[in-house]
């Protein structure tokens, strides 16, 4: 009996963890990764029409490099302090609670390599890392991904 109860508890805990991990997924980051292969072969004219004019560009032989940047700041109130502070006298006058804001910066730099007027490679970089950066990269490629025909998901055999 105890074995069945322990097994059920383990299954419930496993399902709970799977649900928690799924809640942490970043669909924008996933789409940015897909874009690195989906945009290969896109003509230069189409890239310029969906991504806009690049922030920087360079040309070497028959290759062109278009670099786009996207950044945003996110602020939200920080939790209130645990204590109450204040008092009269130098350097503090009065009483009160202290509140502040936490600021997060997300940025992405996407460089498109084109050969003979066609996208050959897409590389992401930036100061922020992980899915936060990739999520911000999606802001650059989002309009271009809308031009890619729908991908069909094929079940595994």
Coordinates of N, CA and C in Angstrom, one line a residue:
X1 N 0.8 -1.2 0.0 CA 0.0 0.0 0.0 C 0.9 1.3 0.0
X2 N 1.9 1.3 0.9 CA 2.7 2.5 0.9 C 3.4 2.7 -0.4
X3 N 3.8 1.6 -1.1 CA 4.4 1.7 -2.4 C 3.5 2.5 -3.4
X4 N 2.2 2.1 -3.4 CA 1.3 2.8 -4.4 C 1.1 4.2 -4.0
X5 N 1.1 4.5 -2.7 CA 0.9 5.9 -2.3 C 2.1 6.7 -2.7
X6 N 3.3 6.1 -2.5 CA 4.5 6.8 -2.8 C 4.6 7.0 -4.3
X7 N 4.2 6.0 -5.1 CA 4.3 6.1 -6.5 C 3.3 7.2 -7.0
X8 N 2.1 7.3 -6.4 CA 1.2 8.3 -6.8 C 1.7 9.7 -6.5
X9 N 2.3 9.8 -5.3 CA 2.9 11.1 -4.9 C 4.0 11.5 -5.9
X10 N 4.8 10.6 -6.3 CA 5.9 10.8 -7.2 C 5.4 11.3 -8.6
X11 N 4.3 10.6 -9.0 CA 3.7 11.0 -10.3 C 3.1 12.4 -10.2
X12 N 2.4 12.7 -9.2 CA 1.8 14.0 -9.0 C 2.9 15.1 -8.9
X13 N 4.0 14.8 -8.2 CA 5.1 15.8 -8.1 C 5.7 16.0 -9.5
X14 N 5.9 14.9 -10.2 CA 6.5 15.0 -11.6 C 5.6 15.8 -12.5
X15 N 4.3 15.6 -12.5 CA 3.4 16.4 -13.3 C 3.5 17.8 -12.9
X16 N 3.5 18.1 -11.6 CA 3.6 19.5 -11.1 C 4.9 20.2 -11.6
X17 N 6.0 19.4 -11.6 CA 7.3 20.0 -12.0 C 7.2 20.3 -13.5
X18 N 6.7 19.3 -14.3 CA 6.6 19.5 -15.7 C 5.7 20.7 -16.1
X19 N 4.6 20.9 -15.3 CA 3.8 22.1 -15.5 C 4.5 23.4 -15.2
X20 N 5.3 23.3 -14.1 CA 6.0 24.5 -13.7 C 7.1 24.9 -14.8
X21 N 7.8 23.9 -15.3 CA 8.8 24.1 -16.3 C 8.1 24.6 -17.6
X22 N 7.0 24.1 -18.0 CA 6.3 24.6 -19.2 C 5.9 26.0 -19.0
X23 N 5.6 26.4 -17.8 CA 5.2 27.8 -17.5 C 6.4 28.8 -17.7
X24 N 7.6 28.3 -17.6 CA 8.8 29.1 -17.8 C 9.2 29.2 -19.3
X25 N 8.5 28.5 -20.1 CA 8.9 28.5 -21.5 C 8.7 29.9 -22.1
X26 N 9.6 30.3 -23.1 CA 9.5 31.6 -23.7 C 9.3 31.4 -25.2
X27 N 8.0 31.4 -25.6 CA 7.7 31.2 -27.1 C 8.4 32.1 -28.0
X28 N 8.6 33.4 -27.6 CA 9.4 34.3 -28.5 C 10.8 33.8 -28.7
X29 N 11.4 33.3 -27.6 CA 12.8 32.8 -27.8 C 12.8 31.6 -28.7
X30 N 11.8 30.7 -28.6 CA 11.7 29.6 -29.5 C 11.6 30.0 -30.9
X31 N 10.7 31.0 -31.2 CA 10.5 31.5 -32.6 C 11.8 32.1 -33.1
X32 N 12.5 32.8 -32.2 CA 13.8 33.5 -32.7 C 14.8 32.4 -33.1
X33 N 14.8 31.3 -32.4 CA 15.7 30.2 -32.8 C 15.2 29.6 -34.2
X34 N 13.9 29.4 -34.3 CA 13.4 28.9 -35.6 C 13.8 29.8 -36.8
X35 N 13.7 31.1 -36.5 CA 14.0 32.1 -37.5 C 15.4 32.0 -38.1
X36 N 16.3 31.6 -37.3 CA 17.7 31.4 -37.7 C 17.8 30.5 -38.9
X37 N 16.9 29.5 -39.0 CA 17.0 28.7 -40.2 C 15.9 29.0 -41.2
X38 N 14.7 29.4 -40.7 CA 13.6 29.7 -41.6 C 13.8 30.9 -42.5
X39 N 14.7 31.8 -42.1 CA 14.9 33.0 -42.9 C 16.0 32.8 -44.0
X40 N 16.7 31.7 -43.9 CA 17.8 31.5 -44.9 C 17.1 31.3 -46.2
X41 N 17.7 32.0 -47.2 CA 17.1 32.0 -48.6 C 16.2 33.2 -48.9
X42 N 15.9 34.0 -47.9 CA 15.1 35.1 -48.1 C 15.8 36.2 -48.9
X43 N 15.2 36.7 -50.0 CA 15.8 37.8 -50.8 C 16.0 39.1 -50.0
X44 N 17.1 39.8 -50.3 CA 17.4 41.0 -49.7 C 16.2 42.0 -49.7
X45 N 15.5 42.1 -50.8 CA 14.4 43.1 -50.9 C 13.3 42.7 -49.9
X46 N 13.0 41.4 -49.7 CA 12.0 41.0 -48.7 C 12.5 41.3 -47.3
X47 N 13.8 41.0 -47.0 CA 14.3 41.3 -45.7 C 14.2 42.8 -45.4
X48 N 14.6 43.6 -46.3 CA 14.5 45.1 -46.0 C 13.0 45.5 -45.9
X49 N 12.1 44.9 -46.6 CA 10.7 45.3 -46.4 C 10.1 44.8 -45.1
X50 N 10.5 43.7 -44.5 CA 9.9 43.2 -43.3 C 10.7 43.6 -42.1
X51 N 12.0 43.7 -42.2 CA 12.9 44.1 -41.0 C 13.2 45.6 -41.0
X52 N 13.1 46.2 -42.1 CA 13.4 47.7 -42.2 C 14.8 47.9 -42.5
X53 N 15.2 49.2 -42.4 CA 16.6 49.6 -42.8 C 17.5 49.2 -41.6
X54 N 18.6 48.5 -41.8 CA 19.5 48.1 -40.7 C 20.2 49.3 -40.1
X55 N 20.5 49.0 -38.8 CA 21.3 50.1 -38.1 C 22.7 50.2 -38.6
X56 N 23.3 49.1 -39.0 CA 24.6 49.1 -39.6 C 24.6 48.2 -40.8
X57 N 25.5 48.4 -41.7 CA 25.6 47.5 -42.8 C 27.1 47.6 -43.4
X58 N 27.5 46.5 -43.9 CA 28.9 46.4 -44.5 C 28.8 45.5 -45.7
X59 N 29.7 45.6 -46.6 CA 29.8 44.8 -47.8 C 31.3 44.4 -48.0
X60 N 31.5 43.1 -48.3 CA 32.8 42.5 -48.6 C 32.6 41.5 -49.7
X61 N 33.2 41.8 -50.9 CA 33.1 41.0 -52.1 C 31.6 40.9 -52.4
X62 N 31.1 39.6 -52.5 CA 29.7 39.5 -52.9 C 28.8 39.2 -51.6
X63 N 29.3 39.6 -50.4 CA 28.6 39.4 -49.2 C 28.2 40.8 -48.6
X64 N 27.0 40.8 -48.0 CA 26.6 42.0 -47.3 C 26.2 41.5 -45.9
X65 N 26.4 42.4 -44.9 CA 26.0 42.2 -43.5 C 25.1 43.3 -43.0
X66 N 23.9 42.9 -42.6 CA 22.9 43.9 -42.1 C 22.8 43.6 -40.6
X67 N 23.0 44.6 -39.8 CA 22.8 44.4 -38.3 C 21.7 45.3 -37.8
X68 N 20.8 44.6 -37.1 CA 19.6 45.3 -36.5 C 19.8 45.2 -34.9
X69 N 19.3 46.2 -34.2 CA 19.3 46.2 -32.8 C 17.9 46.3 -32.2
X70 N 17.6 45.7 -31.1 CA 16.3 45.9 -30.4 C 16.6 45.8 -28.9
X71 N 16.1 46.8 -28.2 CA 16.3 46.8 -26.7 C 15.1 47.3 -26.0
X72 N 14.9 46.9 -24.8 CA 13.8 47.5 -24.0 C 14.2 47.4 -22.5
X73 N 13.6 48.3 -21.7 CA 13.8 48.4 -20.3 C 12.5 48.0 -19.7
X74 N 12.6 47.1 -18.7 CA 11.4 46.8 -17.9 C 11.6 47.1 -16.5
X75 N 10.7 47.9 -15.9 CA 10.8 48.3 -14.5 C 9.5 47.8 -13.8
X76 N 9.7 47.4 -12.6 CA 8.6 47.1 -11.7 C 9.0 47.4 -10.3
X77 N 8.0 47.6 -9.5 CA 8.3 48.0 -8.1 C 9.0 46.8 -7.4
X78 N 10.0 47.1 -6.6 CA 10.6 46.1 -5.8 C 9.8 45.9 -4.5
X79 N 10.0 44.7 -3.9 CA 9.2 44.5 -2.7 C 9.5 45.5 -1.6
X80 N 8.6 45.8 -0.8 CA 8.9 46.7 0.3 C 9.9 46.2 1.3
X81 N 10.7 47.0 1.9 CA 11.7 46.6 2.9 C 11.0 45.9 4.1
X82 N 11.7 45.1 4.7 CA 11.2 44.4 5.9 C 11.0 45.2 7.1
X83 N 11.8 46.3 7.2 CA 11.8 47.1 8.4 C 11.2 48.5 8.1
X84 N 11.0 49.2 9.1 CA 10.5 50.6 9.1 C 11.7 51.4 9.5
X85 N 11.9 52.5 8.8 CA 13.1 53.3 9.2 C 12.7 54.7 9.2
X86 N 13.6 55.5 9.8 CA 13.3 56.9 9.8 C 13.7 57.4 11.2
X87 N 13.5 58.7 11.4 CA 13.8 59.3 12.7 C 14.2 60.8 12.4
X88 N 14.3 61.5 13.5 CA 14.7 62.9 13.4 C 16.1 63.0 13.6
X89 N 16.7 64.0 13.0 CA 18.1 64.2 13.1 C 18.9 64.0 11.8
X90 N 20.0 64.6 11.8 CA 20.9 64.6 10.6 C 21.4 63.2 10.4
X91 N 21.4 62.6 9.2 CA 21.0 63.1 7.9 C 19.5 62.8 7.6
X92 N 18.8 62.2 8.5 CA 17.4 61.7 8.2 C 16.4 62.6 8.9
X93 N 15.4 63.0 8.2 CA 14.3 63.7 8.8 C 13.0 63.1 8.5
X94 N 12.2 62.7 9.4 CA 10.9 62.1 9.2 C 10.9 60.6 9.2
X95 N 9.8 60.1 9.0 CA 9.6 58.6 9.0 C 9.0 58.2 7.7
X96 N 9.2 56.9 7.4 CA 8.6 56.4 6.1 C 9.1 55.1 5.7
X97 N 8.4 54.5 4.8 CA 8.8 53.2 4.2 C 9.6 53.5 2.9
X98 N 10.5 52.7 2.6 CA 11.3 52.9 1.4 C 10.8 51.9 0.3
X99 N 10.6 52.5 -0.8 CA 10.2 51.7 -2.0 C 11.2 52.0 -3.1
X100 N 11.4 51.0 -4.0 CA 12.3 51.3 -5.1 C 11.8 50.5 -6.3
X101 N 12.5 50.6 -7.4 CA 12.1 49.9 -8.6 C 13.3 49.0 -9.0
X102 N 12.9 47.9 -9.6 CA 13.9 47.0 -10.2 C 13.9 47.2 -11.7
X103 N 15.0 47.3 -12.3 CA 15.1 47.6 -13.7 C 15.8 46.5 -14.4
X104 N 15.2 45.9 -15.4 CA 15.9 44.9 -16.2 C 16.0 45.4 -17.7
X105 N 17.2 45.1 -18.2 CA 17.4 45.6 -19.6 C 17.6 44.3 -20.5
X106 N 16.9 44.3 -21.6 CA 16.9 43.2 -22.6 C 17.4 43.8 -23.9
X107 N 18.3 43.2 -24.5 CA 18.8 43.7 -25.8 C 19.2 42.5 -26.7
X108 N 19.1 42.8 -28.0 CA 19.6 41.8 -29.0 C 20.1 42.6 -30.2
X109 N 21.2 42.0 -30.8 CA 21.7 42.4 -32.0 C 21.7 41.3 -33.0
X110 N 21.0 41.4 -34.1 CA 20.9 40.4 -35.1 C 21.6 40.8 -36.3
X111 N 22.5 39.9 -36.8 CA 23.3 40.2 -38.0 C 22.9 39.2 -39.0
X112 N 22.4 39.7 -40.2 CA 22.1 38.9 -41.3 C 23.2 38.9 -42.3
X113 N 23.7 37.7 -42.7 CA 24.8 37.6 -43.7 C 24.1 37.3 -45.0
X114 N 24.3 38.1 -46.0 CA 23.7 37.8 -47.3 C 24.8 37.6 -48.4
X115 N 24.6 36.6 -49.2 CA 25.5 36.3 -50.3 C 24.7 36.4 -51.6
X116 N 25.1 37.2 -52.5 CA 24.4 37.4 -53.8 C 23.0 37.8 -53.6
X117 N 22.7 38.6 -52.6 CA 21.4 39.2 -52.4 C 20.4 38.3 -51.7
X118 N 20.9 37.2 -51.0 CA 20.0 36.2 -50.4 C 20.6 36.0 -48.9
X119 N 19.7 35.9 -47.9 CA 20.1 35.6 -46.6 C 20.8 34.2 -46.5
X120 N 22.0 34.2 -46.0 CA 22.8 33.0 -45.8 C 22.8 32.5 -44.4
X121 N 22.8 33.5 -43.4 CA 23.0 33.2 -42.0 C 22.4 34.3 -41.2
X122 N 21.9 33.9 -40.0 CA 21.4 34.9 -39.0 C 22.1 34.6 -37.7
X123 N 22.8 35.6 -37.1 CA 23.5 35.4 -35.9 C 23.0 36.4 -34.8
X124 N 22.7 36.0 -33.6 CA 22.3 36.8 -32.5 C 23.4 37.1 -31.5
X125 N 23.4 38.3 -31.0 CA 24.3 38.6 -29.9 C 23.6 39.7 -29.0
X126 N 24.4 40.1 -28.0 CA 23.8 41.1 -27.1 C 24.3 40.9 -25.7
X127 N 24.1 41.9 -24.9 CA 24.6 41.9 -23.5 C 23.8 40.9 -22.6
X128 N 22.5 40.9 -22.8 CA 21.6 40.0 -22.0 C 21.8 38.6 -22.6
X129 N 21.5 37.6 -21.8 CA 21.8 36.3 -22.3 C 20.5 35.4 -22.2
X130 N 20.7 34.2 -22.7 CA 19.6 33.2 -22.6 C 18.4 33.5 -23.3
X131 N 17.3 33.0 -22.7 CA 16.0 33.2 -23.4 C 15.5 34.6 -23.4
X132 N 16.0 35.4 -22.4 CA 15.7 36.9 -22.4 C 16.2 37.6 -23.6
X133 N 17.4 37.3 -24.0 CA 18.0 37.9 -25.2 C 17.2 37.3 -26.5
X134 N 17.0 36.0 -26.5 CA 16.4 35.5 -27.7 C 15.0 36.0 -27.8
X135 N 14.3 36.2 -26.7 CA 12.9 36.8 -26.7 C 13.0 38.2 -27.3
X136 N 14.0 38.9 -27.0 CA 14.1 40.3 -27.6 C 14.5 40.2 -29.1
X137 N 15.3 39.2 -29.5 CA 15.7 39.0 -30.9 C 14.4 38.8 -31.7
X138 N 13.4 38.1 -31.2 CA 12.2 37.9 -31.9 C 11.6 39.2 -32.4
X139 N 11.7 40.3 -31.6 CA 11.2 41.6 -32.0 C 11.8 42.0 -33.3
X140 N 13.0 41.6 -33.7 CA 13.6 42.0 -34.9 C 13.1 41.1 -36.1
X141 N 12.9 39.8 -35.9 CA 12.6 38.9 -37.0 C 11.1 38.6 -37.1
X142 N 10.3 39.2 -36.1 CA 8.9 38.9 -36.1 C 8.1 39.1 -37.4
X143 N 8.3 40.3 -38.0 CA 7.6 40.6 -39.2 C 8.0 39.8 -40.4
X144 N 9.3 39.4 -40.4 CA 9.8 38.5 -41.4 C 9.3 37.1 -41.3
X145 N 9.1 36.6 -40.1 CA 8.6 35.3 -39.8 C 7.1 35.2 -40.3
X146 N 6.4 36.3 -40.3 CA 5.0 36.3 -40.7 C 4.9 36.0 -42.2
X147 N 6.0 36.2 -42.9 CA 6.0 36.0 -44.4 C 6.4 34.5 -44.8
X148 N 6.9 33.8 -43.8 CA 7.3 32.4 -44.0 C 6.0 31.5 -44.1
X149 N 5.8 30.7 -45.1 CA 4.6 29.8 -45.1 C 4.6 29.0 -43.8
X150 N 3.3 28.7 -43.4 CA 3.1 28.0 -42.1 C 3.9 26.7 -42.2
X151 N 4.6 26.4 -41.0 CA 5.3 25.2 -40.9 C 4.3 24.1 -40.4
X152 N 4.4 23.0 -41.0 CA 3.5 21.9 -40.6 C 4.3 21.0 -39.6
X153 N 3.6 20.7 -38.5 CA 4.3 19.8 -37.5 C 3.9 18.4 -37.8
X154 N 4.9 17.6 -38.0 CA 4.7 16.2 -38.3 C 5.0 15.4 -37.1
X155 N 4.0 14.5 -36.8 CA 4.2 13.6 -35.6 C 5.4 12.7 -35.8
X156 N 6.0 12.4 -34.7 CA 7.1 11.4 -34.7 C 6.6 10.0 -35.0
X157 N 7.2 9.2 -35.7 CA 6.7 7.8 -36.0 C 6.8 7.0 -34.8

